[in-house]
Amino acid sequence: KAGVTQTPRYLIKTRGQQVTLSCSPISGHRSVSWYQQTPGQGLQFLFEYFSETQRNKGNFPGRFSGRQFSNSRSEMNVSTLELGDSALYLCASSLRGTEGDQPQHFGDGTRLSIL
Amino acid sequence: DAKTTQPPSMDCAEGRAANLPCNHSTISGNEYVYWYRQIHSQGPQYIIHGLKNNETNEMASLIITEDRKSSTLILPHATLRDTAVYYCIVRVGGGGTSYGKLTFGQGTILTVHP
């Protein structure tokens, strides 16, 4: 069974540009969450999408946005890039159930560097 | 979600059991204990999770104390490839308002020595 796939793996942008990152969840998983990882702040939750709707949001500015498609694939967009946006962006997918609990499974991330 | 406390680092000899502790004294009755690990430059890898009972899978065992205020992740025969940052996380299970969100702390850096 294929895991979570994130593309691209590496990306270099300059300040002021915008970027779109892509995430394909594990087949059958309908919940997709995004995280930012930096050396200073660690792993921080950005948002979660389920059934094409944002269900949960972390404490990030509006420049960070996302969407989910009907096939559960998700994209996140960062506009007006700042140097501080340099980070590893991780996507995780899970089954969303009401009984017990389901783990999230992570991709290997997109490493974004802002020059 | 309840806060967790882990030692910043631990060492283990290859072939020996690695026992990683986690304190979650404010855990609620509906919160699960999760363990993930992250090897450099990779995404976090799910290891195991549990609610009340001890759990075991092909990777590890999870021992949760009876009062649920602490837990221990056991890697029975550590190898060099188990060197990673290990995260203990507690979160509300099944459809809570924070579903989809994992709150990561600083974790424990486990170094396995030859």
PDB file of C-alpha atoms in Angstrom:
ATOM      1  CA  LYS A   1       0.000   0.000   0.000  1.00  0.00           C
ATOM      2  CA  ALA A   2       1.472   3.327  -1.051  1.00  0.00           C
ATOM      3  CA  GLY A   3       2.188   5.847   1.654  1.00  0.00           C
ATOM      4  CA  VAL A   4       1.562   9.575   1.744  1.00  0.00           C
ATOM      5  CA  THR A   5       3.167  11.263  -1.241  1.00  0.00           C
ATOM      6  CA  GLN A   6       4.283  14.873  -1.177  1.00  0.00           C
ATOM      7  CA  THR A   7       5.550  16.837  -4.143  1.00  0.00           C
ATOM      8  CA  PRO A   8       7.896  18.439  -4.777  1.00  0.00           C
ATOM      9  CA  ARG A   9      10.487  17.221  -2.264  1.00  0.00           C
ATOM     10  CA  TYR A  10      12.559  20.384  -2.489  1.00  0.00           C
ATOM     11  CA  LEU A  11      11.680  23.895  -3.529  1.00  0.00           C
ATOM     12  CA  ILE A  12      13.560  27.188  -3.629  1.00  0.00           C
ATOM     13  CA  LYS A  13      11.659  30.460  -3.814  1.00  0.00           C
ATOM     14  CA  THR A  14      12.371  34.116  -3.232  1.00  0.00           C
ATOM     15  CA  ARG A  15      10.668  36.532  -0.882  1.00  0.00           C
ATOM     16  CA  GLY A  16       7.310  37.776  -2.086  1.00  0.00           C
ATOM     17  CA  GLN A  17       6.591  34.792  -4.318  1.00  0.00           C
ATOM     18  CA  GLN A  18       3.881  32.267  -3.674  1.00  0.00           C
ATOM     19  CA  VAL A  19       4.121  28.484  -3.584  1.00  0.00           C
ATOM     20  CA  THR A  20       1.776  25.501  -3.841  1.00  0.00           C
ATOM     21  CA  LEU A  21       2.605  22.153  -2.271  1.00  0.00           C
ATOM     22  CA  SER A  22       0.801  18.929  -3.041  1.00  0.00           C
ATOM     23  CA  CYS A  23      -0.153  15.916  -0.937  1.00  0.00           C
ATOM     24  CA  SER A  24      -1.658  12.602  -2.009  1.00  0.00           C
ATOM     25  CA  PRO A  25      -2.997  10.680   0.996  1.00  0.00           C
ATOM     26  CA  ILE A  26      -2.985   6.943   1.544  1.00  0.00           C
ATOM     27  CA  SER A  27      -5.743   5.336  -0.494  1.00  0.00           C
ATOM     28  CA  GLY A  28      -8.993   5.424   1.468  1.00  0.00           C
ATOM     29  CA  HIS A  29      -7.849   8.143   3.860  1.00  0.00           C
ATOM     30  CA  ARG A  30     -10.085  11.188   3.754  1.00  0.00           C
ATOM     31  CA  SER A  31      -8.512  13.350   6.440  1.00  0.00           C
ATOM     32  CA  VAL A  32      -5.418  15.335   5.495  1.00  0.00           C
ATOM     33  CA  SER A  33      -3.462  17.495   7.933  1.00  0.00           C
ATOM     34  CA  TRP A  34      -0.580  19.855   7.257  1.00  0.00           C
ATOM     35  CA  TYR A  35       2.299  20.741   9.553  1.00  0.00           C
ATOM     36  CA  GLN A  36       5.274  23.085   9.478  1.00  0.00           C
ATOM     37  CA  GLN A  37       8.567  22.004  11.026  1.00  0.00           C
ATOM     38  CA  THR A  38      11.351  24.468  11.791  1.00  0.00           C
ATOM     39  CA  PRO A  39      14.395  24.106  14.057  1.00  0.00           C
ATOM     40  CA  GLY A  40      13.142  26.867  16.333  1.00  0.00           C
ATOM     41  CA  GLN A  41       9.436  26.049  16.627  1.00  0.00           C
ATOM     42  CA  GLY A  42       9.424  22.311  16.042  1.00  0.00           C
ATOM     43  CA  LEU A  43       6.394  20.650  14.477  1.00  0.00           C
ATOM     44  CA  GLN A  44       3.360  22.913  14.355  1.00  0.00           C
ATOM     45  CA  PHE A  45      -0.115  22.132  13.084  1.00  0.00           C
ATOM     46  CA  LEU A  46      -1.343  24.235  10.170  1.00  0.00           C
ATOM     47  CA  PHE A  47      -4.786  22.851   9.281  1.00  0.00           C
ATOM     48  CA  GLU A  48      -6.825  19.751   8.605  1.00  0.00           C
ATOM     49  CA  TYR A  49      -9.164  18.964   5.750  1.00  0.00           C
ATOM     50  CA  PHE A  50     -11.875  16.356   5.646  1.00  0.00           C
ATOM     51  CA  SER A  51     -14.466  15.915   2.916  1.00  0.00           C
ATOM     52  CA  GLU A  52     -13.128  18.974   1.098  1.00  0.00           C
ATOM     53  CA  THR A  53     -13.770  21.223   4.126  1.00  0.00           C
ATOM     54  CA  GLN A  54     -11.290  22.741   6.536  1.00  0.00           C
ATOM     55  CA  ARG A  55     -12.161  21.284   9.936  1.00  0.00           C
ATOM     56  CA  ASN A  56      -9.372  22.564  12.123  1.00  0.00           C
ATOM     57  CA  LYS A  57      -6.859  25.373  11.910  1.00  0.00           C
ATOM     58  CA  GLY A  58      -3.638  26.204  13.726  1.00  0.00           C
ATOM     59  CA  ASN A  59      -2.276  29.600  14.632  1.00  0.00           C
ATOM     60  CA  PHE A  60      -0.818  30.712  11.318  1.00  0.00           C
ATOM     61  CA  PRO A  61      -1.465  33.887   9.296  1.00  0.00           C
ATOM     62  CA  GLY A  62      -3.909  33.982   6.425  1.00  0.00           C
ATOM     63  CA  ARG A  63      -1.042  33.734   3.933  1.00  0.00           C
ATOM     64  CA  PHE A  64      -1.217  30.001   4.623  1.00  0.00           C
ATOM     65  CA  SER A  65      -4.187  28.343   2.987  1.00  0.00           C
ATOM     66  CA  GLY A  66      -5.186  24.980   1.705  1.00  0.00           C
ATOM     67  CA  ARG A  67      -7.804  22.998  -0.076  1.00  0.00           C
ATOM     68  CA  GLN A  68      -8.866  19.417  -0.584  1.00  0.00           C
ATOM     69  CA  PHE A  69     -10.230  17.840  -3.711  1.00  0.00           C
ATOM     70  CA  SER A  70     -12.961  15.236  -4.112  1.00  0.00           C
ATOM     71  CA  ASN A  71     -10.334  12.477  -4.401  1.00  0.00           C
ATOM     72  CA  SER A  72      -8.931  13.594  -0.985  1.00  0.00           C
ATOM     73  CA  ARG A  73      -5.740  14.986  -2.475  1.00  0.00           C
ATOM     74  CA  SER A  74      -4.776  18.240  -0.857  1.00  0.00           C
ATOM     75  CA  GLU A  75      -2.754  21.329  -1.655  1.00  0.00           C
ATOM     76  CA  MET A  76      -1.449  24.052   0.551  1.00  0.00           C
ATOM     77  CA  ASN A  77      -0.536  27.501  -0.651  1.00  0.00           C
ATOM     78  CA  VAL A  78       1.681  30.120   0.920  1.00  0.00           C
ATOM     79  CA  SER A  79       1.480  33.618  -0.523  1.00  0.00           C
ATOM     80  CA  THR A  80       3.883  36.520  -0.161  1.00  0.00           C
ATOM     81  CA  LEU A  81       6.670  34.292   1.055  1.00  0.00           C
ATOM     82  CA  GLU A  82       8.877  35.477   3.912  1.00  0.00           C
ATOM     83  CA  LEU A  83      12.315  34.255   4.963  1.00  0.00           C
ATOM     84  CA  GLY A  84      10.720  32.736   8.064  1.00  0.00           C
ATOM     85  CA  ASP A  85       8.597  30.446   5.918  1.00  0.00           C
ATOM     86  CA  SER A  86      11.669  28.334   5.194  1.00  0.00           C
ATOM     87  CA  ALA A  87      10.729  24.986   6.686  1.00  0.00           C
ATOM     88  CA  LEU A  88       9.864  21.353   6.140  1.00  0.00           C
ATOM     89  CA  TYR A  89       6.164  21.123   5.315  1.00  0.00           C
ATOM     90  CA  LEU A  90       4.615  17.803   6.235  1.00  0.00           C
ATOM     91  CA  CYS A  91       1.365  16.256   5.227  1.00  0.00           C
ATOM     92  CA  ALA A  92      -0.357  13.473   7.145  1.00  0.00           C
ATOM     93  CA  SER A  93      -3.415  11.428   6.302  1.00  0.00           C
ATOM     94  CA  SER A  94      -5.741   9.294   8.387  1.00  0.00           C
ATOM     95  CA  LEU A  95      -9.046   7.516   8.444  1.00  0.00           C
ATOM     96  CA  ARG A  96     -11.551   9.603  10.318  1.00  0.00           C
ATOM     97  CA  GLY A  97     -13.688   7.424  12.519  1.00  0.00           C
ATOM     98  CA  THR A  98     -15.915   7.777  15.504  1.00  0.00           C
ATOM     99  CA  GLU A  99     -14.820   4.647  17.282  1.00  0.00           C
ATOM    100  CA  GLY A 100     -11.430   4.168  18.801  1.00  0.00           C
ATOM    101  CA  ASP A 101      -8.834   6.340  17.176  1.00  0.00           C
ATOM    102  CA  GLN A 102      -6.923   6.308  13.953  1.00  0.00           C
ATOM    103  CA  PRO A 103      -3.257   7.290  13.625  1.00  0.00           C
ATOM    104  CA  GLN A 104      -1.980   9.858  11.198  1.00  0.00           C
ATOM    105  CA  HIS A 105       0.597   8.713   8.685  1.00  0.00           C
ATOM    106  CA  PHE A 106       3.089  11.248   7.434  1.00  0.00           C
ATOM    107  CA  GLY A 107       4.812  11.850   4.146  1.00  0.00           C
ATOM    108  CA  ASP A 108       8.481  12.819   3.979  1.00  0.00           C
ATOM    109  CA  GLY A 109       7.648  16.445   3.405  1.00  0.00           C
ATOM    110  CA  THR A 110       8.539  19.289   1.097  1.00  0.00           C
ATOM    111  CA  ARG A 111      11.593  21.278   2.110  1.00  0.00           C
ATOM    112  CA  LEU A 112      10.969  24.895   1.203  1.00  0.00           C
ATOM    113  CA  SER A 113      13.862  27.361   1.164  1.00  0.00           C
ATOM    114  CA  ILE A 114      13.271  31.083   0.803  1.00  0.00           C
ATOM    115  CA  LEU A 115      16.108  33.227  -0.528  1.00  0.00           C
TER     116      LEU A 115
ATOM    117  CA  ASP B   1      -4.878  18.103  24.568  1.00  0.00           C
ATOM    118  CA  ALA B   2      -2.880  17.084  27.641  1.00  0.00           C
ATOM    119  CA  LYS B   3       0.759  18.105  27.852  1.00  0.00           C
ATOM    120  CA  THR B   4       3.530  15.501  27.908  1.00  0.00           C
ATOM    121  CA  THR B   5       6.990  15.523  29.455  1.00  0.00           C
ATOM    122  CA  GLN B   6       9.855  13.490  28.043  1.00  0.00           C
ATOM    123  CA  PRO B   7      13.585  13.391  28.821  1.00  0.00           C
ATOM    124  CA  PRO B   8      15.511  15.357  26.181  1.00  0.00           C
ATOM    125  CA  SER B   9      17.906  12.532  25.382  1.00  0.00           C
ATOM    126  CA  MET B  10      18.657   8.875  26.115  1.00  0.00           C
ATOM    127  CA  ASP B  11      21.294   6.371  25.100  1.00  0.00           C
ATOM    128  CA  CYS B  12      20.932   2.664  24.483  1.00  0.00           C
ATOM    129  CA  ALA B  13      23.308  -0.126  23.487  1.00  0.00           C
ATOM    130  CA  GLU B  14      22.538  -1.969  20.298  1.00  0.00           C
ATOM    131  CA  GLY B  15      20.648  -5.202  20.978  1.00  0.00           C
ATOM    132  CA  ARG B  16      19.365  -4.031  24.347  1.00  0.00           C
ATOM    133  CA  ALA B  17      15.850  -2.872  25.128  1.00  0.00           C
ATOM    134  CA  ALA B  18      15.210   0.858  24.908  1.00  0.00           C
ATOM    135  CA  ASN B  19      12.669   2.122  27.435  1.00  0.00           C
ATOM    136  CA  LEU B  20      11.433   5.634  26.701  1.00  0.00           C
ATOM    137  CA  PRO B  21       9.331   7.251  29.428  1.00  0.00           C
ATOM    138  CA  CYS B  22       6.598   9.836  29.045  1.00  0.00           C
ATOM    139  CA  ASN B  23       4.702  11.710  31.707  1.00  0.00           C
ATOM    140  CA  HIS B  24       1.149  12.869  31.003  1.00  0.00           C
ATOM    141  CA  SER B  25      -0.247  13.534  34.447  1.00  0.00           C
ATOM    142  CA  THR B  26      -3.147  15.698  33.210  1.00  0.00           C
ATOM    143  CA  ILE B  27      -4.448  13.180  30.702  1.00  0.00           C
ATOM    144  CA  SER B  28      -8.213  12.931  30.374  1.00  0.00           C
ATOM    145  CA  GLY B  29     -10.238   9.754  30.186  1.00  0.00           C
ATOM    146  CA  ASN B  30     -10.880  10.089  26.471  1.00  0.00           C
ATOM    147  CA  GLU B  31      -7.295  10.898  25.463  1.00  0.00           C
ATOM    148  CA  TYR B  32      -5.094   8.394  23.698  1.00  0.00           C
ATOM    149  CA  VAL B  33      -1.327   8.084  24.066  1.00  0.00           C
ATOM    150  CA  TYR B  34       0.531   8.086  20.761  1.00  0.00           C
ATOM    151  CA  TRP B  35       4.170   7.507  19.919  1.00  0.00           C
ATOM    152  CA  TYR B  36       5.879   8.680  16.771  1.00  0.00           C
ATOM    153  CA  ARG B  37       9.519   8.851  15.805  1.00  0.00           C
ATOM    154  CA  GLN B  38      11.358  10.980  13.317  1.00  0.00           C
ATOM    155  CA  ILE B  39      14.590  10.065  11.656  1.00  0.00           C
ATOM    156  CA  HIS B  40      16.542  12.980  10.249  1.00  0.00           C
ATOM    157  CA  SER B  41      15.085  14.439   7.045  1.00  0.00           C
ATOM    158  CA  GLN B  42      12.079  12.121   7.084  1.00  0.00           C
ATOM    159  CA  GLY B  43       8.495  12.601   8.173  1.00  0.00           C
ATOM    160  CA  PRO B  44       7.370  11.317  11.576  1.00  0.00           C
ATOM    161  CA  GLN B  45       6.673   7.595  11.610  1.00  0.00           C
ATOM    162  CA  TYR B  46       3.743   6.221  13.576  1.00  0.00           C
ATOM    163  CA  ILE B  47       4.813   3.591  16.100  1.00  0.00           C
ATOM    164  CA  ILE B  48       1.946   2.678  18.389  1.00  0.00           C
ATOM    165  CA  HIS B  49      -0.958   4.105  20.376  1.00  0.00           C
ATOM    166  CA  GLY B  50      -3.221   3.083  23.233  1.00  0.00           C
ATOM    167  CA  LEU B  51      -5.945   4.230  25.580  1.00  0.00           C
ATOM    168  CA  LYS B  52      -5.797   2.139  28.752  1.00  0.00           C
ATOM    169  CA  ASN B  53      -4.377  -1.280  28.028  1.00  0.00           C
ATOM    170  CA  ASN B  54      -0.839  -2.173  27.141  1.00  0.00           C
ATOM    171  CA  GLU B  55      -0.306  -2.549  23.426  1.00  0.00           C
ATOM    172  CA  THR B  56       2.225  -4.409  21.313  1.00  0.00           C
ATOM    173  CA  ASN B  57       2.907  -4.451  17.604  1.00  0.00           C
ATOM    174  CA  GLU B  58       5.780  -5.468  15.366  1.00  0.00           C
ATOM    175  CA  MET B  59       7.722  -2.328  16.199  1.00  0.00           C
ATOM    176  CA  ALA B  60       7.289  -1.785  19.918  1.00  0.00           C
ATOM    177  CA  SER B  61       5.315  -2.211  23.119  1.00  0.00           C
ATOM    178  CA  LEU B  62       3.425   0.518  24.950  1.00  0.00           C
ATOM    179  CA  ILE B  63       2.999   0.222  28.697  1.00  0.00           C
ATOM    180  CA  ILE B  64       0.462   2.609  30.252  1.00  0.00           C
ATOM    181  CA  THR B  65       0.273   2.851  34.035  1.00  0.00           C
ATOM    182  CA  GLU B  66      -3.012   2.038  35.713  1.00  0.00           C
ATOM    183  CA  ASP B  67      -3.686   5.678  36.588  1.00  0.00           C
ATOM    184  CA  ARG B  68      -2.739   6.596  32.981  1.00  0.00           C
ATOM    185  CA  LYS B  69      -0.485   9.398  34.157  1.00  0.00           C
ATOM    186  CA  SER B  70       2.598   7.979  32.499  1.00  0.00           C
ATOM    187  CA  SER B  71       3.637   5.500  29.846  1.00  0.00           C
ATOM    188  CA  THR B  72       6.730   3.767  28.512  1.00  0.00           C
ATOM    189  CA  LEU B  73       7.588   2.903  24.949  1.00  0.00           C
ATOM    190  CA  ILE B  74       9.711  -0.231  24.723  1.00  0.00           C
ATOM    191  CA  LEU B  75      11.851  -1.111  21.721  1.00  0.00           C
ATOM    192  CA  PRO B  76      12.773  -4.703  22.644  1.00  0.00           C
ATOM    193  CA  HIS B  77      16.013  -5.042  20.675  1.00  0.00           C
ATOM    194  CA  ALA B  78      17.296  -1.628  19.631  1.00  0.00           C
ATOM    195  CA  THR B  79      19.310  -1.312  16.439  1.00  0.00           C
ATOM    196  CA  LEU B  80      21.349   1.571  15.041  1.00  0.00           C
ATOM    197  CA  ARG B  81      18.416   2.366  12.758  1.00  0.00           C
ATOM    198  CA  ASP B  82      16.278   3.130  15.816  1.00  0.00           C
ATOM    199  CA  THR B  83      18.329   6.281  16.447  1.00  0.00           C
ATOM    200  CA  ALA B  84      15.721   9.034  16.106  1.00  0.00           C
ATOM    201  CA  VAL B  85      13.656  11.635  17.933  1.00  0.00           C
ATOM    202  CA  TYR B  86      10.755   9.949  19.718  1.00  0.00           C
ATOM    203  CA  TYR B  87       7.584  11.923  20.376  1.00  0.00           C
ATOM    204  CA  CYS B  88       4.940  11.072  22.951  1.00  0.00           C
ATOM    205  CA  ILE B  89       1.599  12.738  22.218  1.00  0.00           C
ATOM    206  CA  VAL B  90      -1.781  12.585  23.892  1.00  0.00           C
ATOM    207  CA  ARG B  91      -4.942  13.619  22.152  1.00  0.00           C
ATOM    208  CA  VAL B  92      -8.675  13.205  22.226  1.00  0.00           C
ATOM    209  CA  GLY B  93      -9.772  10.244  20.185  1.00  0.00           C
ATOM    210  CA  GLY B  94     -12.510   9.728  17.650  1.00  0.00           C
ATOM    211  CA  GLY B  95     -14.012  12.862  16.236  1.00  0.00           C
ATOM    212  CA  GLY B  96     -13.208  15.411  18.894  1.00  0.00           C
ATOM    213  CA  THR B  97     -12.942  19.087  17.989  1.00  0.00           C
ATOM    214  CA  SER B  98      -9.159  18.811  17.745  1.00  0.00           C
ATOM    215  CA  TYR B  99      -9.269  15.831  15.412  1.00  0.00           C
ATOM    216  CA  GLY B 100      -6.580  15.983  12.781  1.00  0.00           C
ATOM    217  CA  LYS B 101      -4.249  17.911  15.037  1.00  0.00           C
ATOM    218  CA  LEU B 102      -1.265  16.408  16.775  1.00  0.00           C
ATOM    219  CA  THR B 103       0.597  18.607  19.249  1.00  0.00           C
ATOM    220  CA  PHE B 104       4.286  17.703  19.166  1.00  0.00           C
ATOM    221  CA  GLY B 105       6.658  18.538  22.007  1.00  0.00           C
ATOM    222  CA  GLN B 106      10.436  18.434  21.815  1.00  0.00           C
ATOM    223  CA  GLY B 107      10.604  14.655  22.116  1.00  0.00           C
ATOM    224  CA  THR B 108      13.445  12.406  23.255  1.00  0.00           C
ATOM    225  CA  ILE B 109      16.555  12.000  21.143  1.00  0.00           C
ATOM    226  CA  LEU B 110      17.392   8.306  21.363  1.00  0.00           C
ATOM    227  CA  THR B 111      20.920   7.376  20.343  1.00  0.00           C
ATOM    228  CA  VAL B 112      21.662   3.695  19.884  1.00  0.00           C
ATOM    229  CA  HIS B 113      25.366   2.868  20.242  1.00  0.00           C
ATOM    230  CA  PRO B 114      27.179  -0.121  18.697  1.00  0.00           C
TER     231      PRO B 114
END
